[in-house]
Coordinates of C-alpha atoms in Angstrom, one line a residue:
M211 CA 41.1 -23.5 -17.0
T212 CA 39.4 -25.3 -19.9
P213 CA 35.7 -25.3 -20.2
D214 CA 34.2 -28.6 -21.2
P215 CA 31.5 -29.1 -23.9
T216 CA 28.7 -28.1 -21.7
G217 CA 30.5 -24.6 -20.7
V218 CA 30.8 -25.4 -17.1
P219 CA 34.6 -24.8 -15.9
T220 CA 36.4 -28.1 -14.8
A221 CA 39.4 -26.1 -13.2
G222 CA 39.8 -23.7 -10.4
G223 CA 37.5 -25.6 -7.9
G224 CA 34.4 -24.7 -10.3
P225 CA 31.4 -27.3 -10.7
S226 CA 32.3 -30.6 -11.9
P227 CA 31.5 -31.2 -15.5
Q228 CA 28.5 -33.1 -16.6
T229 CA 28.8 -36.8 -18.2
P230 CA 26.7 -37.0 -21.1
S231 CA 24.0 -39.8 -20.5
A232 CA 23.8 -42.9 -22.7
G233 CA 22.9 -41.8 -26.2
G234 CA 25.2 -38.7 -26.1
S235 CA 22.5 -36.2 -24.7
L236 CA 21.9 -34.8 -21.2
S237 CA 19.3 -35.7 -18.9
S238 CA 16.9 -33.0 -17.7
A239 CA 18.7 -33.2 -14.2
E240 CA 21.9 -32.8 -15.8
L241 CA 20.9 -29.9 -17.5
E242 CA 19.3 -28.3 -14.3
A243 CA 22.5 -29.0 -12.8
I244 CA 24.3 -26.8 -15.4
A245 CA 21.8 -24.2 -15.3
R246 CA 22.2 -23.9 -11.2
A247 CA 25.9 -24.0 -11.7
N248 CA 25.9 -20.8 -14.2
G249 CA 23.5 -18.9 -12.1
L250 CA 20.3 -19.7 -13.9
R251 CA 16.9 -20.4 -12.4
R252 CA 13.8 -21.8 -13.5
V253 CA 10.8 -19.4 -14.3
G254 CA 8.5 -19.1 -11.5
H255 CA 11.1 -19.6 -8.7
R256 CA 10.7 -17.8 -5.4
P257 CA 14.0 -16.9 -4.1
P258 CA 15.1 -16.6 -0.3
L259 CA 13.7 -13.4 1.2
G260 CA 16.8 -12.0 1.7
E261 CA 17.8 -12.4 -1.9
Y262 CA 14.3 -11.3 -3.1
L263 CA 14.9 -7.8 -1.1
R264 CA 18.2 -7.3 -2.5
D265 CA 16.8 -7.6 -5.9
L266 CA 14.0 -5.4 -5.2
W267 CA 16.5 -2.8 -4.0
S268 CA 18.3 -2.9 -7.2
R269 CA 15.2 -2.2 -9.1
R270 CA 14.5 1.0 -7.0
Q271 CA 15.0 3.0 -10.1
F272 CA 12.5 1.4 -12.2
L273 CA 10.1 1.5 -9.5
W274 CA 10.3 5.1 -9.3
T275 CA 10.2 5.3 -13.1
L276 CA 6.9 3.3 -13.2
S277 CA 5.3 5.2 -10.4
T278 CA 6.0 8.6 -11.7
A279 CA 4.9 7.3 -15.4
Q280 CA 1.8 5.9 -13.5
A281 CA 0.9 9.1 -11.8
Y282 CA 1.3 11.1 -14.9
A283 CA -0.9 9.1 -16.8
K284 CA -3.4 9.6 -14.2
T285 CA -3.5 13.1 -15.3
Q286 CA -4.0 12.6 -18.7
E287 CA -7.1 10.6 -18.4
S288 CA -9.3 13.7 -18.5
R289 CA -9.0 17.6 -19.5
L290 CA -8.7 18.8 -15.8
G291 CA -6.3 16.1 -15.0
Q292 CA -4.5 16.5 -11.5
V293 CA -7.3 19.0 -10.7
W294 CA -9.4 16.2 -10.1
A295 CA -7.0 14.7 -7.6
V296 CA -8.1 17.9 -5.2
L297 CA -11.9 18.3 -6.3
N298 CA -12.9 14.7 -6.0
P299 CA -11.8 14.6 -1.9
V300 CA -13.3 18.3 -1.6
M301 CA -16.5 17.5 -3.3
L302 CA -17.0 14.4 -1.4
A303 CA -16.5 16.4 1.9
G304 CA -19.0 18.9 1.1
A305 CA -21.2 16.1 0.4
Y306 CA -20.4 14.4 3.6
F307 CA -20.5 17.6 5.6
L308 CA -24.3 18.1 4.3
I309 CA -25.3 14.7 5.1
F310 CA -23.6 13.7 8.3
G311 CA -22.9 17.5 9.7
L312 CA -26.1 19.4 8.9
L313 CA -28.9 16.3 8.3
L314 CA -27.8 13.8 10.6
D315 CA -25.6 16.2 12.8
T316 CA -22.6 14.0 13.9
R317 CA -20.6 17.0 15.1
G318 CA -20.9 15.6 18.8
G319 CA -17.2 15.7 20.4
T320 CA -15.6 17.8 17.8
Q321 CA -15.2 21.7 17.8
N322 CA -13.7 22.4 14.3
F323 CA -16.1 19.8 12.6
V324 CA -15.2 20.9 8.8
G325 CA -11.3 20.2 9.8
F326 CA -12.0 17.1 11.4
L327 CA -14.4 15.7 8.4
T328 CA -11.7 17.1 5.7
A329 CA -8.9 15.4 7.5
G330 CA -10.8 12.2 7.7
I331 CA -12.3 12.1 4.1
F332 CA -8.9 13.2 2.4
T333 CA -6.7 10.4 4.4
F334 CA -9.7 7.8 3.4
V335 CA -9.9 8.7 -0.2
F336 CA -6.0 8.1 0.0
L337 CA -6.4 4.7 1.7
S338 CA -9.2 3.5 -0.4
T339 CA -7.3 4.3 -3.7
V340 CA -4.4 2.4 -2.6
M341 CA -6.4 -0.4 -1.6
S342 CA -8.4 -0.8 -4.9
Q343 CA -5.3 -0.2 -7.1
G344 CA -3.1 -2.4 -4.8
A345 CA -5.9 -5.2 -5.4
R346 CA -5.4 -5.1 -9.0
A347 CA -1.7 -4.6 -8.9
V348 CA -0.7 -7.9 -10.3
T349 CA -3.8 -8.9 -12.5
G350 CA -3.7 -5.5 -14.1
S351 CA -0.3 -5.9 -14.8
M352 CA -0.1 -9.5 -16.3
Q353 CA 1.3 -8.4 -19.5
L354 CA 4.3 -6.8 -17.7
V355 CA 4.6 -9.9 -15.2
R356 CA 4.6 -12.5 -18.1
S357 CA 7.5 -10.5 -20.1
L358 CA 9.8 -9.3 -17.7
S359 CA 11.6 -10.9 -14.8
F360 CA 11.6 -8.7 -11.5
P361 CA 10.4 -9.0 -7.9
R362 CA 6.4 -9.0 -8.2
V363 CA 6.3 -6.9 -5.0
L364 CA 7.6 -4.1 -7.1
L365 CA 3.8 -3.7 -8.2
P366 CA 1.9 -3.2 -5.2
I367 CA 4.5 -0.6 -3.9
S368 CA 4.8 1.3 -7.3
K369 CA 0.6 1.6 -6.7
V370 CA 1.6 3.3 -3.1
T371 CA 4.3 5.5 -4.7
T372 CA 2.0 6.4 -7.3
E373 CA -0.8 7.5 -5.2
L374 CA 1.5 9.3 -2.8
I375 CA 2.9 11.2 -5.7
A376 CA -0.7 12.2 -7.0
A377 CA -2.0 13.0 -3.3
V378 CA 0.5 15.8 -2.7
P379 CA -1.7 18.5 -4.3
T380 CA -4.7 17.0 -2.3
F381 CA -2.9 17.1 1.2
A382 CA -1.7 20.6 0.0
V383 CA -5.4 21.5 0.1
L384 CA -6.1 20.0 3.3
L385 CA -3.2 22.3 4.9
V386 CA -5.3 25.2 3.2
I387 CA -8.6 24.3 4.7
M388 CA -7.1 23.9 7.9
L389 CA -6.1 27.5 7.9
A390 CA -9.2 28.6 6.5
T391 CA -11.0 27.0 9.2
G392 CA -9.1 28.6 12.0
E393 CA -6.2 26.3 12.8
R394 CA -2.9 27.8 13.1
P395 CA 0.8 26.2 12.4
D396 CA 2.4 24.6 15.3
A397 CA 5.2 22.3 16.2
E398 CA 2.6 19.2 16.1
W399 CA 2.4 20.4 12.3
L400 CA 5.7 18.7 11.6
L401 CA 4.1 15.4 12.7
F402 CA 2.0 15.6 9.6
P403 CA 4.4 14.3 7.0
V404 CA 5.3 11.5 9.9
A405 CA 1.9 10.8 9.7
L406 CA 1.7 10.6 6.1
L407 CA 4.7 8.1 5.9
L408 CA 3.0 5.8 8.5
I409 CA -0.1 5.6 6.7
A410 CA 1.7 4.9 3.6
S411 CA 3.4 2.1 5.1
M412 CA 0.2 0.6 6.6
S413 CA -1.8 1.0 3.1
L414 CA 1.1 -0.8 1.4
G415 CA 0.7 -3.6 3.8
I416 CA -3.1 -3.8 3.0
G417 CA -2.4 -3.4 -0.6
M418 CA 0.1 -6.4 -0.8
V419 CA -2.4 -8.8 1.2
F420 CA -5.2 -7.5 -1.4
A421 CA -2.9 -8.0 -4.6
R422 CA -2.2 -11.7 -3.8
L423 CA -5.9 -12.3 -2.6
V424 CA -7.3 -11.2 -5.9
H425 CA -4.5 -12.7 -8.1
D426 CA -5.4 -16.4 -6.5
S427 CA -9.0 -15.6 -6.7
R428 CA -10.3 -13.2 -9.2
D429 CA -14.0 -13.0 -7.1
A430 CA -12.1 -11.6 -4.3
A431 CA -12.0 -8.3 -6.3
N432 CA -15.9 -8.0 -5.9
L433 CA -15.7 -7.9 -2.3
I434 CA -12.8 -5.0 -2.0
P435 CA -15.7 -2.4 -2.6
L436 CA -17.6 -3.8 0.2
V437 CA -14.6 -3.7 2.6
I438 CA -13.8 -0.2 1.6
R439 CA -17.4 0.7 2.4
L440 CA -17.3 -0.9 5.7
L441 CA -14.3 0.3 6.8
R442 CA -15.6 4.0 6.0
Y443 CA -18.4 3.5 8.3
V444 CA -16.3 2.2 11.4
S445 CA -13.2 4.1 11.3
G446 CA -14.5 7.4 12.3
V447 CA -14.1 9.1 8.9
F448 CA -16.9 11.6 9.6
Y449 CA -17.9 11.1 13.5
S450 CA -15.6 10.8 16.7
V451 CA -15.6 7.1 17.7
D452 CA -14.7 8.2 21.4
H453 CA -17.7 10.3 21.8
Y454 CA -20.4 8.1 20.1
L455 CA -19.3 4.6 21.4
G456 CA -19.1 6.4 24.9
A457 CA -22.6 8.3 24.6
A458 CA -24.0 4.7 23.3
G459 CA -22.4 2.8 26.4
A460 CA -20.4 0.5 24.4
P461 CA -18.3 -2.0 26.1
H462 CA -14.7 -0.8 26.8
W463 CA -13.3 -3.7 24.6
L464 CA -15.1 -2.6 21.6
V465 CA -13.9 0.9 22.1
L466 CA -10.6 -0.1 22.2
V467 CA -10.9 -2.2 19.1
M468 CA -12.6 0.6 16.9
T469 CA -10.0 3.3 18.2
Y470 CA -6.9 1.4 17.7
Q471 CA -7.7 -0.8 14.4
P472 CA -5.5 0.4 11.6
V473 CA -7.8 2.6 9.6
A474 CA -8.9 4.5 12.4
V475 CA -5.4 5.0 13.6
M476 CA -4.7 6.6 10.3
M477 CA -7.4 9.2 10.7
T478 CA -6.3 10.0 14.4
L479 CA -2.8 10.4 13.2
V480 CA -3.7 13.2 10.7
R481 CA -6.3 14.9 13.1
E482 CA -3.7 14.9 16.2
S483 CA -1.1 16.7 13.8
L484 CA -3.4 19.2 12.5
L485 CA -6.2 20.0 14.6
G486 CA -5.5 21.9 17.9
E487 CA -8.6 20.6 19.6
T488 CA -7.1 17.2 19.3
A489 CA -4.1 16.6 21.6
V490 CA -1.1 14.4 20.3
D491 CA -1.3 10.9 22.3
P492 CA 1.8 8.9 22.5
V493 CA -0.3 5.9 22.5
T494 CA -1.7 6.6 19.2
W495 CA 1.6 7.4 17.8
L496 CA 3.0 4.1 19.2
A497 CA -0.5 2.2 17.7
G498 CA 0.5 4.0 14.3
L499 CA 4.2 2.9 14.7
F500 CA 2.9 -0.7 15.3
W501 CA 0.7 -0.8 12.3
A502 CA 3.2 0.6 10.0
V503 CA 5.6 -2.2 10.8
V504 CA 3.6 -5.1 11.2
L505 CA 1.1 -5.0 8.3
P506 CA 3.9 -4.3 5.5
L507 CA 6.1 -6.9 7.0
G508 CA 3.3 -9.6 7.2
G509 CA 2.1 -8.4 3.7
L510 CA 5.3 -8.8 2.3
I511 CA 6.0 -12.4 3.7
W512 CA 2.2 -13.4 2.3
F513 CA 2.9 -11.7 -0.9
W514 CA 6.4 -13.4 -1.2
R515 CA 5.1 -16.9 -0.3
G516 CA 3.1 -16.4 -3.7
E517 CA 5.9 -15.2 -5.7
G518 CA 6.1 -18.4 -7.7
T519 CA 2.5 -18.4 -9.1
Y520 CA 2.0 -14.9 -10.2
G521 CA 1.5 -15.0 -14.1
R522 CA 0.1 -18.2 -14.4
G523 CA -2.8 -19.4 -15.5

């Protein structure tokens, strides 16, 4: 088999050789055909979804290395380092207990309010961090995006992985607080790691959506804190949704929406797995599984559809 002057095989069923245009040079179309025949593709190309996922899987070692490096870098930003990953949610829980537990008395519908509150706070801190970091996943890594070729969805995935690694001490402290407030380990505690995986999956879906939104419109970044603040107040972070909506005589449809929206479900999954007063409800876990599949799948497709645009402009 002898290659022609363009380097394209001419025997054995390979691509047909390109005939130079008049003047002895190849046209743009001919050059593009040669590139395609040799497995090259244009910059900004969006591959089919299946190929995209295979490429992502082949970069899993890069994903892990990037995530662990980011997690380590977070601990180097201050003297106390990783200690702040524990201190921040603990101090926030203390402030919320003072405001909502003592001053506003939102303890209705709960027996172990400290455990109820810390479970909500620690979970929401993880979620809000993933949302904030995920929103900047692409725009905050433009040099990397413009320098290297890889599936860009790896960036928001790395943010979730980074926050999971960084949150391990935080959730360990949550277990200690549960024990200190009178909770005792039982079989339902085995659901806690499952709850964290579902929460990470749901958070990833939201992060992918935010990442593309902020890339396409930088102004959207200014709305993310507002969205996070709104979710904090409507998701039962520091009060029982069922108790207060029921006491207010809210319509049944509103109770269902508030109870089973994704962020509220995240709070409930953790509470049902760790708090003895909150029985495990199969409906809640089915809702969690639903959101843990639908959100990342929808987020992936939405993000992938913008693959050819990242890094431009």
